[in-house]
Amino acid sequence: MPRVSALDLPDLPKGQLPPHLELQRTRVHCAADAPIHTENIQYSGAYAMMGVDIGSRLDEFCKKFRVEVIRLTEDDMEFDMIGIDPAIANAFRRILIAELATMAIEKVLIANNTSVIQDEVLAHRLGLIPIKVDPSLFEYMSENDTPNEKNTIVFKLHAKCKKGDPRLTVKTDKLEWLPNGSELLVASENPASNPASKPKTYTSFSCSQKSLPEFSKHPIIPKHNDIIIAKLGPGQEIELEAHAVKGLGKTHAKWSPVSTAWYRMLPEVVLLEEVENEKAEELVKKCPVNVFDIEDVAKGKKRATVARPRACTLCRECIRGEDWEKRVALRRVKDHFIFTIESTGALPPDVLFTEAVKILEEKCERVITELS
């Protein structure tokens, strides 16, 4: 290549990066036998000499940011968040896991348990059962609050395997909602002191939860009625009450509204040259997730194409081997995130995402207020 004086190089348009720098700024490159680095040139003055400011500006963010829903079902959701920083994507993930409220069983009053499961293990299993109810309809309960219809949900479980019967599998369909509150009586030191008084239970409901319009047509039940709680042998019995309260995932995982929330950068697969005939067939066989396909071109030739780049897991099988890195390039788009939410069932995943946006907005407003 002939040497060219720097004075003879063409001028770049002001405010625009050359292609190789733009690629470096917006993509993460993957090599065959090297770890995948996530280096990112983010400070605003990195390309100041070229008249390019890559600092975070609200107007630029508003132009680029968008959300595209790819899949939405009752329990899971996949969507693309485009034009954001990894820190913001991770903030959404952490809020979804730890800062959205749900209802979960917190207190278990065991009247009888002759099963092989210890009381503590049984209480732990009950706490992890997702309850299908809107937590915004309830209040948080502190240590000094009395359990009432506004902060507590009460369930009853009574299962017995009679002698001579086969083993009994106790599932969540045996949990019975008690809209009037607890039915277990609190032990009194002087039970005969006031026989006319109403027996005291572990809750203080002023009205039935069924009388409330929110629950009159939608009774409170576990999300799934086939979760196994215990297995009873002949002669064994379980009798208990379970009290559910409102909480956050950062307090205990049983209050987390998602079974998982995760994201990955959008993979980008580029063919650097035409891959034809035998090489095309070899490339298709190399990929375990069928990213590539073969199309027929003129005169009986076959050519490899990138048919499903989104399915790429960056396993790098396609660039291993002799000269394959010269034919295929694997990259990840730095500001394009594929986000997946799997709800436990208390709330739909799209509602969870909306609530996470509200919480992030409140956090930003608090920061702005403190700075000002």
mmCIF file of C-alpha atoms in Angstrom:
data_model
loop_
_atom_site.group_PDB
_atom_site.id
_atom_site.type_symbol
_atom_site.label_atom_id
_atom_site.label_comp_id
_atom_site.label_asym_id
_atom_site.label_seq_id
_atom_site.Cartn_x
_atom_site.Cartn_y
_atom_site.Cartn_z
ATOM 1 C CA MET A 1 0.000 0.000 0.000
ATOM 2 C CA PRO A 2 1.574 3.366 -0.995
ATOM 3 C CA ARG A 3 2.298 5.874 1.700
ATOM 4 C CA VAL A 4 0.134 8.988 1.699
ATOM 5 C CA SER A 5 0.912 12.229 3.442
ATOM 6 C CA ALA A 6 -1.441 13.241 6.225
ATOM 7 C CA LEU A 7 -1.914 16.547 4.425
ATOM 8 C CA ASP A 8 -3.306 14.710 1.402
ATOM 9 C CA LEU A 9 -5.911 12.656 3.336
ATOM 10 C CA PRO A 10 -9.535 13.590 2.590
ATOM 11 C CA ASP A 11 -11.355 15.622 5.200
ATOM 12 C CA LEU A 12 -14.053 13.842 7.202
ATOM 13 C CA PRO A 13 -17.442 15.493 7.550
ATOM 14 C CA LYS A 14 -17.614 17.415 10.797
ATOM 15 C CA GLY A 15 -19.702 15.591 13.399
ATOM 16 C CA GLN A 16 -19.395 12.202 11.732
ATOM 17 C CA LEU A 17 -17.118 9.278 12.606
ATOM 18 C CA PRO A 18 -15.343 7.175 9.966
ATOM 19 C CA PRO A 19 -16.948 3.740 9.468
ATOM 20 C CA HIS A 20 -14.346 1.766 11.435
ATOM 21 C CA LEU A 21 -14.678 4.023 14.498
ATOM 22 C CA GLU A 22 -18.466 4.038 14.291
ATOM 23 C CA LEU A 23 -18.359 0.230 14.251
ATOM 24 C CA GLN A 24 -16.040 0.182 17.246
ATOM 25 C CA ARG A 25 -18.308 2.570 19.140
ATOM 26 C CA THR A 26 -21.561 0.722 18.535
ATOM 27 C CA ARG A 27 -20.548 -2.955 18.380
ATOM 28 C CA VAL A 28 -18.840 -5.607 20.484
ATOM 29 C CA HIS A 29 -16.694 -7.912 18.337
ATOM 30 C CA CYS A 30 -16.342 -11.625 19.069
ATOM 31 C CA ALA A 31 -13.213 -13.576 18.141
ATOM 32 C CA ALA A 32 -12.985 -17.344 17.803
ATOM 33 C CA ASP A 33 -10.693 -18.145 20.745
ATOM 34 C CA ALA A 34 -10.799 -14.980 22.828
ATOM 35 C CA PRO A 35 -13.155 -13.949 25.627
ATOM 36 C CA ILE A 36 -16.011 -11.648 24.673
ATOM 37 C CA HIS A 37 -15.105 -8.172 25.897
ATOM 38 C CA THR A 38 -17.669 -5.519 26.634
ATOM 39 C CA GLU A 39 -15.392 -2.487 26.453
ATOM 40 C CA ASN A 40 -17.325 0.638 25.699
ATOM 41 C CA ILE A 41 -16.049 4.116 24.849
ATOM 42 C CA GLN A 42 -18.724 6.164 26.582
ATOM 43 C CA TYR A 43 -17.167 9.389 27.888
ATOM 44 C CA SER A 44 -18.457 12.381 25.957
ATOM 45 C CA GLY A 45 -15.071 13.736 24.842
ATOM 46 C CA ALA A 46 -13.748 10.545 23.256
ATOM 47 C CA TYR A 47 -14.221 11.863 19.711
ATOM 48 C CA ALA A 48 -14.168 15.600 20.416
ATOM 49 C CA MET A 49 -11.453 16.217 17.819
ATOM 50 C CA MET A 50 -13.855 14.978 15.142
ATOM 51 C CA GLY A 51 -16.709 17.143 16.364
ATOM 52 C CA VAL A 52 -18.673 14.193 17.758
ATOM 53 C CA ASP A 53 -20.142 14.308 21.258
ATOM 54 C CA ILE A 54 -21.340 10.897 22.481
ATOM 55 C CA GLY A 55 -22.439 12.122 25.886
ATOM 56 C CA SER A 56 -25.887 11.237 27.212
ATOM 57 C CA ARG A 57 -28.287 13.940 26.041
ATOM 58 C CA LEU A 58 -32.001 13.814 26.694
ATOM 59 C CA ASP A 59 -33.033 14.933 23.212
ATOM 60 C CA GLU A 60 -30.835 12.298 21.551
ATOM 61 C CA PHE A 61 -32.108 9.640 23.946
ATOM 62 C CA CYS A 62 -35.739 10.499 23.136
ATOM 63 C CA LYS A 63 -35.034 10.175 19.401
ATOM 64 C CA LYS A 64 -33.324 6.788 19.622
ATOM 65 C CA PHE A 65 -35.096 5.018 22.476
ATOM 66 C CA ARG A 66 -37.945 2.665 21.647
ATOM 67 C CA VAL A 67 -39.487 -0.588 22.881
ATOM 68 C CA GLU A 68 -40.643 -3.313 20.500
ATOM 69 C CA VAL A 69 -42.702 -6.208 21.890
ATOM 70 C CA ILE A 70 -41.730 -9.489 20.239
ATOM 71 C CA ARG A 71 -43.785 -11.978 22.259
ATOM 72 C CA LEU A 72 -46.430 -11.552 24.955
ATOM 73 C CA THR A 73 -48.282 -14.344 26.750
ATOM 74 C CA GLU A 74 -50.025 -14.646 30.096
ATOM 75 C CA ASP A 75 -46.808 -15.504 31.946
ATOM 76 C CA ASP A 76 -43.850 -14.322 29.849
ATOM 77 C CA MET A 77 -42.846 -11.475 27.593
ATOM 78 C CA GLU A 78 -39.982 -10.799 25.200
ATOM 79 C CA PHE A 79 -39.277 -7.305 23.957
ATOM 80 C CA ASP A 80 -36.443 -5.205 22.562
ATOM 81 C CA MET A 81 -35.156 -2.090 24.332
ATOM 82 C CA ILE A 82 -33.304 -0.020 21.748
ATOM 83 C CA GLY A 83 -31.161 3.059 22.255
ATOM 84 C CA ILE A 84 -30.319 2.701 25.956
ATOM 85 C CA ASP A 85 -27.215 2.235 28.062
ATOM 86 C CA PRO A 86 -26.495 -1.135 29.758
ATOM 87 C CA ALA A 87 -26.869 0.555 33.148
ATOM 88 C CA ILE A 88 -30.497 1.461 32.402
ATOM 89 C CA ALA A 89 -31.268 -2.054 31.136
ATOM 90 C CA ASN A 90 -29.781 -3.484 34.322
ATOM 91 C CA ALA A 91 -31.798 -1.028 36.422
ATOM 92 C CA PHE A 92 -35.002 -2.405 34.886
ATOM 93 C CA ARG A 93 -33.875 -5.953 35.627
ATOM 94 C CA ARG A 94 -33.042 -5.220 39.265
ATOM 95 C CA ILE A 95 -36.321 -3.352 39.824
ATOM 96 C CA LEU A 96 -38.305 -6.248 38.362
ATOM 97 C CA ILE A 97 -36.585 -8.748 40.644
ATOM 98 C CA ALA A 98 -36.398 -6.819 43.891
ATOM 99 C CA GLU A 99 -38.605 -3.721 44.027
ATOM 100 C CA LEU A 100 -42.086 -4.698 42.820
ATOM 101 C CA ALA A 101 -44.578 -5.698 45.498
ATOM 102 C CA THR A 102 -46.503 -8.981 45.636
ATOM 103 C CA MET A 103 -48.467 -10.964 48.217
ATOM 104 C CA ALA A 104 -46.797 -14.035 49.733
ATOM 105 C CA ILE A 105 -47.397 -16.271 52.735
ATOM 106 C CA GLU A 106 -45.374 -14.914 55.642
ATOM 107 C CA LYS A 107 -46.882 -16.478 58.780
ATOM 108 C CA VAL A 108 -47.959 -20.128 59.122
ATOM 109 C CA LEU A 109 -49.936 -21.252 62.169
ATOM 110 C CA ILE A 110 -49.650 -25.031 62.406
ATOM 111 C CA ALA A 111 -52.316 -26.760 64.476
ATOM 112 C CA ASN A 112 -51.248 -30.287 63.541
ATOM 113 C CA ASN A 113 -48.483 -31.737 61.387
ATOM 114 C CA THR A 114 -47.729 -35.448 61.563
ATOM 115 C CA SER A 115 -46.206 -35.628 58.079
ATOM 116 C CA VAL A 116 -42.516 -36.315 57.442
ATOM 117 C CA ILE A 117 -41.988 -32.638 56.471
ATOM 118 C CA GLN A 118 -40.730 -30.444 59.300
ATOM 119 C CA ASP A 119 -42.789 -27.395 60.228
ATOM 120 C CA GLU A 120 -40.072 -24.982 59.009
ATOM 121 C CA VAL A 121 -39.752 -26.702 55.622
ATOM 122 C CA LEU A 122 -43.535 -26.796 55.210
ATOM 123 C CA ALA A 123 -43.781 -23.072 55.987
ATOM 124 C CA HIS A 124 -41.010 -22.344 53.489
ATOM 125 C CA ARG A 125 -42.780 -24.306 50.738
ATOM 126 C CA LEU A 126 -46.023 -22.456 51.400
ATOM 127 C CA GLY A 127 -44.240 -19.094 51.204
ATOM 128 C CA LEU A 128 -43.038 -19.809 47.659
ATOM 129 C CA ILE A 129 -46.544 -20.468 46.283
ATOM 130 C CA PRO A 130 -47.516 -17.564 43.950
ATOM 131 C CA ILE A 131 -50.862 -15.977 44.826
ATOM 132 C CA LYS A 132 -53.004 -14.553 42.054
ATOM 133 C CA VAL A 133 -54.054 -11.175 43.412
ATOM 134 C CA ASP A 134 -53.294 -7.540 42.684
ATOM 135 C CA PRO A 135 -50.952 -6.339 45.486
ATOM 136 C CA SER A 136 -51.961 -2.700 44.941
ATOM 137 C CA LEU A 137 -55.282 -3.549 46.614
ATOM 138 C CA PHE A 138 -53.498 -4.204 49.909
ATOM 139 C CA GLU A 139 -51.412 -2.200 52.349
ATOM 140 C CA TYR A 140 -48.021 -3.017 53.816
ATOM 141 C CA MET A 141 -48.132 -4.425 57.344
ATOM 142 C CA SER A 142 -45.549 -3.392 59.929
ATOM 143 C CA GLU A 143 -44.692 -5.198 63.138
ATOM 144 C CA ASN A 144 -47.078 -2.992 65.134
ATOM 145 C CA ASP A 145 -50.054 -3.366 62.781
ATOM 146 C CA THR A 146 -52.965 -5.688 63.475
ATOM 147 C CA PRO A 147 -53.756 -8.167 60.693
ATOM 148 C CA ASN A 148 -56.951 -6.998 58.997
ATOM 149 C CA GLU A 149 -58.803 -7.254 55.692
ATOM 150 C CA LYS A 150 -56.633 -4.512 54.146
ATOM 151 C CA ASN A 151 -53.208 -6.055 54.790
ATOM 152 C CA THR A 152 -53.642 -9.824 55.212
ATOM 153 C CA ILE A 153 -54.946 -12.778 53.214
ATOM 154 C CA VAL A 154 -55.766 -15.938 55.174
ATOM 155 C CA PHE A 155 -55.746 -19.483 53.790
ATOM 156 C CA LYS A 156 -56.656 -22.737 55.518
ATOM 157 C CA LEU A 157 -55.230 -26.166 54.778
ATOM 158 C CA HIS A 158 -56.581 -29.370 56.281
ATOM 159 C CA ALA A 159 -55.611 -32.669 54.708
ATOM 160 C CA LYS A 160 -55.647 -36.193 56.210
ATOM 161 C CA CYS A 161 -54.710 -39.590 54.836
ATOM 162 C CA LYS A 162 -56.840 -42.239 56.497
ATOM 163 C CA LYS A 163 -55.320 -45.514 57.604
ATOM 164 C CA GLY A 164 -55.532 -48.139 54.899
ATOM 165 C CA ASP A 165 -55.711 -45.546 52.103
ATOM 166 C CA PRO A 166 -52.891 -45.027 49.554
ATOM 167 C CA ARG A 167 -50.496 -42.108 49.961
ATOM 168 C CA LEU A 168 -52.186 -38.727 49.582
ATOM 169 C CA THR A 169 -50.590 -35.936 47.543
ATOM 170 C CA VAL A 170 -51.532 -32.551 48.967
ATOM 171 C CA LYS A 171 -51.553 -29.818 46.318
ATOM 172 C CA THR A 172 -52.360 -26.115 46.304
ATOM 173 C CA ASP A 173 -55.970 -26.814 45.336
ATOM 174 C CA LYS A 174 -56.431 -27.780 49.005
ATOM 175 C CA LEU A 175 -55.674 -24.222 50.134
ATOM 176 C CA GLU A 176 -58.984 -22.595 51.068
ATOM 177 C CA TRP A 177 -59.329 -18.827 51.166
ATOM 178 C CA LEU A 178 -60.876 -17.482 54.387
ATOM 179 C CA PRO A 179 -62.403 -14.084 53.471
ATOM 180 C CA ASN A 180 -63.584 -13.543 57.056
ATOM 181 C CA GLY A 181 -60.108 -13.930 58.509
ATOM 182 C CA SER A 182 -58.529 -16.406 60.872
ATOM 183 C CA GLU A 183 -60.557 -19.232 62.394
ATOM 184 C CA LEU A 184 -57.902 -20.370 64.878
ATOM 185 C CA LEU A 185 -58.567 -19.169 68.424
ATOM 186 C CA VAL A 186 -55.887 -17.428 70.437
ATOM 187 C CA ALA A 187 -55.141 -19.272 73.678
ATOM 188 C CA SER A 188 -56.391 -17.262 76.665
ATOM 189 C CA GLU A 189 -54.947 -17.349 80.179
ATOM 190 C CA ASN A 190 -58.418 -16.995 81.781
ATOM 191 C CA PRO A 191 -60.918 -18.505 79.347
ATOM 192 C CA ALA A 192 -63.817 -18.245 81.823
ATOM 193 C CA SER A 193 -63.232 -14.622 82.798
ATOM 194 C CA ASN A 194 -65.726 -13.229 80.267
ATOM 195 C CA PRO A 195 -67.790 -15.974 78.620
ATOM 196 C CA ALA A 196 -69.952 -13.437 76.747
ATOM 197 C CA SER A 197 -67.013 -11.924 74.856
ATOM 198 C CA LYS A 198 -66.305 -12.895 71.245
ATOM 199 C CA PRO A 199 -63.532 -15.498 70.867
ATOM 200 C CA LYS A 200 -60.287 -13.864 69.811
ATOM 201 C CA THR A 201 -58.566 -15.058 66.635
ATOM 202 C CA TYR A 202 -55.219 -14.193 64.995
ATOM 203 C CA THR A 203 -56.764 -11.514 62.742
ATOM 204 C CA SER A 204 -59.146 -8.620 63.229
ATOM 205 C CA PHE A 205 -61.317 -8.300 60.132
ATOM 206 C CA SER A 206 -63.980 -5.575 60.272
ATOM 207 C CA CYS A 207 -65.696 -7.014 57.194
ATOM 208 C CA SER A 208 -65.484 -9.962 54.857
ATOM 209 C CA GLN A 209 -63.077 -9.597 51.943
ATOM 210 C CA LYS A 210 -65.795 -11.104 49.753
ATOM 211 C CA SER A 211 -67.912 -8.007 50.375
ATOM 212 C CA LEU A 212 -65.249 -5.842 48.755
ATOM 213 C CA PRO A 213 -65.974 -5.210 45.044
ATOM 214 C CA GLU A 214 -62.430 -6.217 44.028
ATOM 215 C CA PHE A 215 -62.895 -9.787 45.276
ATOM 216 C CA SER A 216 -66.635 -10.384 44.909
ATOM 217 C CA LYS A 217 -66.229 -11.833 41.392
ATOM 218 C CA HIS A 218 -62.537 -12.747 41.577
ATOM 219 C CA PRO A 219 -61.773 -14.897 44.633
ATOM 220 C CA ILE A 220 -58.193 -15.035 45.875
ATOM 221 C CA ILE A 221 -56.517 -18.300 44.892
ATOM 222 C CA PRO A 222 -53.009 -19.630 44.221
ATOM 223 C CA LYS A 223 -51.886 -19.051 40.652
ATOM 224 C CA HIS A 224 -51.447 -22.807 40.064
ATOM 225 C CA ASN A 225 -53.607 -25.443 41.721
ATOM 226 C CA ASP A 226 -51.260 -28.377 41.073
ATOM 227 C CA ILE A 227 -48.158 -27.394 43.068
ATOM 228 C CA ILE A 228 -47.271 -30.222 45.442
ATOM 229 C CA ILE A 229 -47.123 -29.108 49.081
ATOM 230 C CA ALA A 230 -46.618 -32.476 50.788
ATOM 231 C CA LYS A 231 -47.269 -36.191 50.536
ATOM 232 C CA LEU A 232 -49.060 -37.905 53.396
ATOM 233 C CA GLY A 233 -48.838 -41.550 54.376
ATOM 234 C CA PRO A 234 -51.664 -43.503 56.063
ATOM 235 C CA GLY A 235 -52.612 -41.879 59.369
ATOM 236 C CA GLN A 236 -50.749 -38.614 58.696
ATOM 237 C CA GLU A 237 -52.431 -35.193 58.836
ATOM 238 C CA ILE A 238 -51.730 -31.517 58.219
ATOM 239 C CA GLU A 239 -53.878 -28.710 59.632
ATOM 240 C CA LEU A 240 -52.741 -25.112 59.434
ATOM 241 C CA GLU A 241 -53.511 -21.506 58.627
ATOM 242 C CA ALA A 242 -51.352 -19.428 56.297
ATOM 243 C CA HIS A 243 -51.329 -15.620 56.401
ATOM 244 C CA ALA A 244 -50.097 -13.757 53.305
ATOM 245 C CA VAL A 245 -48.887 -10.147 53.452
ATOM 246 C CA LYS A 246 -47.460 -7.590 51.037
ATOM 247 C CA GLY A 247 -43.693 -7.402 50.548
ATOM 248 C CA LEU A 248 -40.756 -6.795 48.195
ATOM 249 C CA GLY A 249 -38.304 -9.177 46.582
ATOM 250 C CA LYS A 250 -35.316 -7.438 48.202
ATOM 251 C CA THR A 251 -36.708 -8.561 51.583
ATOM 252 C CA HIS A 252 -37.184 -12.197 50.538
ATOM 253 C CA ALA A 253 -37.257 -14.006 47.203
ATOM 254 C CA LYS A 254 -40.817 -15.239 47.820
ATOM 255 C CA TRP A 255 -42.050 -11.682 47.151
ATOM 256 C CA SER A 256 -40.251 -11.416 43.819
ATOM 257 C CA PRO A 257 -42.898 -11.134 41.061
ATOM 258 C CA VAL A 258 -40.697 -12.763 38.408
ATOM 259 C CA SER A 259 -39.224 -16.222 38.198
ATOM 260 C CA THR A 260 -36.549 -14.638 36.026
ATOM 261 C CA ALA A 261 -35.837 -11.349 34.278
ATOM 262 C CA TRP A 262 -32.799 -11.165 32.004
ATOM 263 C CA TYR A 263 -31.435 -9.491 28.902
ATOM 264 C CA ARG A 264 -28.783 -9.945 26.252
ATOM 265 C CA MET A 265 -27.352 -7.742 23.528
ATOM 266 C CA LEU A 266 -28.749 -8.222 20.051
ATOM 267 C CA PRO A 267 -26.388 -10.524 18.106
ATOM 268 C CA GLU A 268 -25.284 -9.411 14.669
ATOM 269 C CA VAL A 269 -23.982 -11.977 12.159
ATOM 270 C CA VAL A 270 -22.321 -10.642 8.999
ATOM 271 C CA LEU A 271 -20.933 -12.575 6.043
ATOM 272 C CA LEU A 272 -17.733 -10.802 5.003
ATOM 273 C CA GLU A 273 -17.602 -12.600 1.645
ATOM 274 C CA GLU A 274 -19.743 -14.899 -0.472
ATOM 275 C CA VAL A 275 -19.877 -18.408 1.007
ATOM 276 C CA GLU A 276 -20.924 -20.820 -1.734
ATOM 277 C CA ASN A 277 -21.450 -24.502 -2.537
ATOM 278 C CA GLU A 278 -19.547 -26.885 -0.213
ATOM 279 C CA LYS A 279 -18.460 -24.085 2.115
ATOM 280 C CA ALA A 280 -22.076 -22.938 2.424
ATOM 281 C CA GLU A 281 -23.211 -26.416 3.434
ATOM 282 C CA GLU A 282 -20.333 -26.648 5.917
ATOM 283 C CA LEU A 283 -21.290 -23.314 7.469
ATOM 284 C CA VAL A 284 -24.925 -24.380 7.905
ATOM 285 C CA LYS A 285 -23.820 -27.596 9.653
ATOM 286 C CA LYS A 286 -21.432 -25.725 11.961
ATOM 287 C CA CYS A 287 -24.194 -23.650 13.603
ATOM 288 C CA PRO A 288 -26.103 -25.545 16.354
ATOM 289 C CA VAL A 289 -29.068 -23.099 16.394
ATOM 290 C CA ASN A 290 -29.655 -22.868 12.616
ATOM 291 C CA VAL A 291 -28.736 -19.223 12.140
ATOM 292 C CA PHE A 292 -27.661 -19.805 8.531
ATOM 293 C CA ASP A 293 -29.614 -21.049 5.537
ATOM 294 C CA ILE A 294 -28.828 -21.905 1.914
ATOM 295 C CA GLU A 295 -30.412 -20.243 -1.092
ATOM 296 C CA ASP A 296 -30.137 -21.254 -4.729
ATOM 297 C CA VAL A 297 -28.586 -18.735 -7.082
ATOM 298 C CA ALA A 298 -28.096 -18.766 -10.838
ATOM 299 C CA LYS A 299 -26.514 -21.719 -12.689
ATOM 300 C CA GLY A 300 -27.075 -24.223 -9.879
ATOM 301 C CA LYS A 301 -24.883 -22.481 -7.326
ATOM 302 C CA LYS A 302 -25.741 -22.430 -3.629
ATOM 303 C CA ARG A 303 -25.028 -19.511 -1.341
ATOM 304 C CA ALA A 304 -25.148 -19.199 2.456
ATOM 305 C CA THR A 305 -27.354 -16.485 3.985
ATOM 306 C CA VAL A 306 -27.951 -15.233 7.505
ATOM 307 C CA ALA A 307 -31.567 -16.272 8.030
ATOM 308 C CA ARG A 308 -32.060 -16.091 11.817
ATOM 309 C CA PRO A 309 -29.435 -13.795 13.405
ATOM 310 C CA ARG A 310 -31.575 -13.243 16.508
ATOM 311 C CA ALA A 311 -31.235 -16.926 17.408
ATOM 312 C CA CYS A 312 -27.430 -16.668 17.607
ATOM 313 C CA THR A 313 -26.040 -17.516 21.056
ATOM 314 C CA LEU A 314 -22.485 -16.384 20.181
ATOM 315 C CA CYS A 315 -21.126 -19.886 20.675
ATOM 316 C CA ARG A 316 -18.586 -18.967 17.927
ATOM 317 C CA GLU A 317 -18.672 -22.381 16.285
ATOM 318 C CA CYS A 318 -19.140 -20.707 12.906
ATOM 319 C CA ILE A 319 -15.829 -18.809 13.125
ATOM 320 C CA ARG A 320 -13.715 -21.673 14.434
ATOM 321 C CA GLY A 321 -11.513 -23.385 11.949
ATOM 322 C CA GLU A 322 -9.293 -22.362 9.079
ATOM 323 C CA ASP A 323 -10.032 -18.900 7.647
ATOM 324 C CA TRP A 324 -13.633 -18.808 8.907
ATOM 325 C CA GLU A 325 -13.024 -15.525 10.767
ATOM 326 C CA LYS A 326 -12.297 -13.994 7.360
ATOM 327 C CA ARG A 327 -15.701 -15.114 6.106
ATOM 328 C CA VAL A 328 -18.002 -14.543 9.119
ATOM 329 C CA ALA A 329 -18.076 -11.722 11.682
ATOM 330 C CA LEU A 330 -19.918 -11.984 15.009
ATOM 331 C CA ARG A 331 -20.882 -8.799 16.818
ATOM 332 C CA ARG A 332 -23.255 -7.544 19.473
ATOM 333 C CA VAL A 333 -25.115 -4.234 19.249
ATOM 334 C CA LYS A 334 -24.220 -2.256 22.367
ATOM 335 C CA ASP A 335 -27.464 -0.303 22.717
ATOM 336 C CA HIS A 336 -29.967 -2.973 21.614
ATOM 337 C CA PHE A 337 -31.127 -5.366 24.363
ATOM 338 C CA ILE A 338 -33.363 -8.423 24.062
ATOM 339 C CA PHE A 339 -35.278 -8.483 27.342
ATOM 340 C CA THR A 340 -37.222 -11.464 28.714
ATOM 341 C CA ILE A 341 -39.616 -11.386 31.672
ATOM 342 C CA GLU A 342 -41.127 -14.554 33.160
ATOM 343 C CA SER A 343 -43.841 -13.728 35.696
ATOM 344 C CA THR A 344 -44.640 -15.966 38.655
ATOM 345 C CA GLY A 345 -48.301 -15.332 37.872
ATOM 346 C CA ALA A 346 -49.450 -12.686 40.343
ATOM 347 C CA LEU A 347 -49.386 -9.992 37.646
ATOM 348 C CA PRO A 348 -49.009 -10.172 33.838
ATOM 349 C CA PRO A 349 -45.488 -9.440 32.548
ATOM 350 C CA ASP A 350 -46.549 -6.294 30.673
ATOM 351 C CA VAL A 351 -48.007 -4.874 33.894
ATOM 352 C CA LEU A 352 -44.758 -5.689 35.709
ATOM 353 C CA PHE A 353 -42.758 -3.793 33.090
ATOM 354 C CA THR A 354 -45.083 -0.782 33.350
ATOM 355 C CA GLU A 355 -44.707 -0.741 37.139
ATOM 356 C CA ALA A 356 -40.914 -1.007 36.804
ATOM 357 C CA VAL A 357 -40.912 2.051 34.525
ATOM 358 C CA LYS A 358 -42.901 4.006 37.143
ATOM 359 C CA ILE A 359 -40.452 3.070 39.905
ATOM 360 C CA LEU A 360 -37.455 4.058 37.771
ATOM 361 C CA GLU A 361 -39.170 7.365 36.984
ATOM 362 C CA GLU A 362 -39.703 8.013 40.697
ATOM 363 C CA LYS A 363 -36.030 7.281 41.395
ATOM 364 C CA CYS A 364 -34.925 9.724 38.692
ATOM 365 C CA GLU A 365 -37.236 12.423 40.044
ATOM 366 C CA ARG A 366 -35.803 11.973 43.543
ATOM 367 C CA VAL A 367 -32.248 12.320 42.210
ATOM 368 C CA ILE A 368 -33.169 15.484 40.273
ATOM 369 C CA THR A 369 -34.855 16.942 43.359
ATOM 370 C CA GLU A 370 -31.826 16.248 45.564
ATOM 371 C CA LEU A 371 -29.418 17.714 43.009
ATOM 372 C CA SER A 372 -31.479 20.853 42.602
#
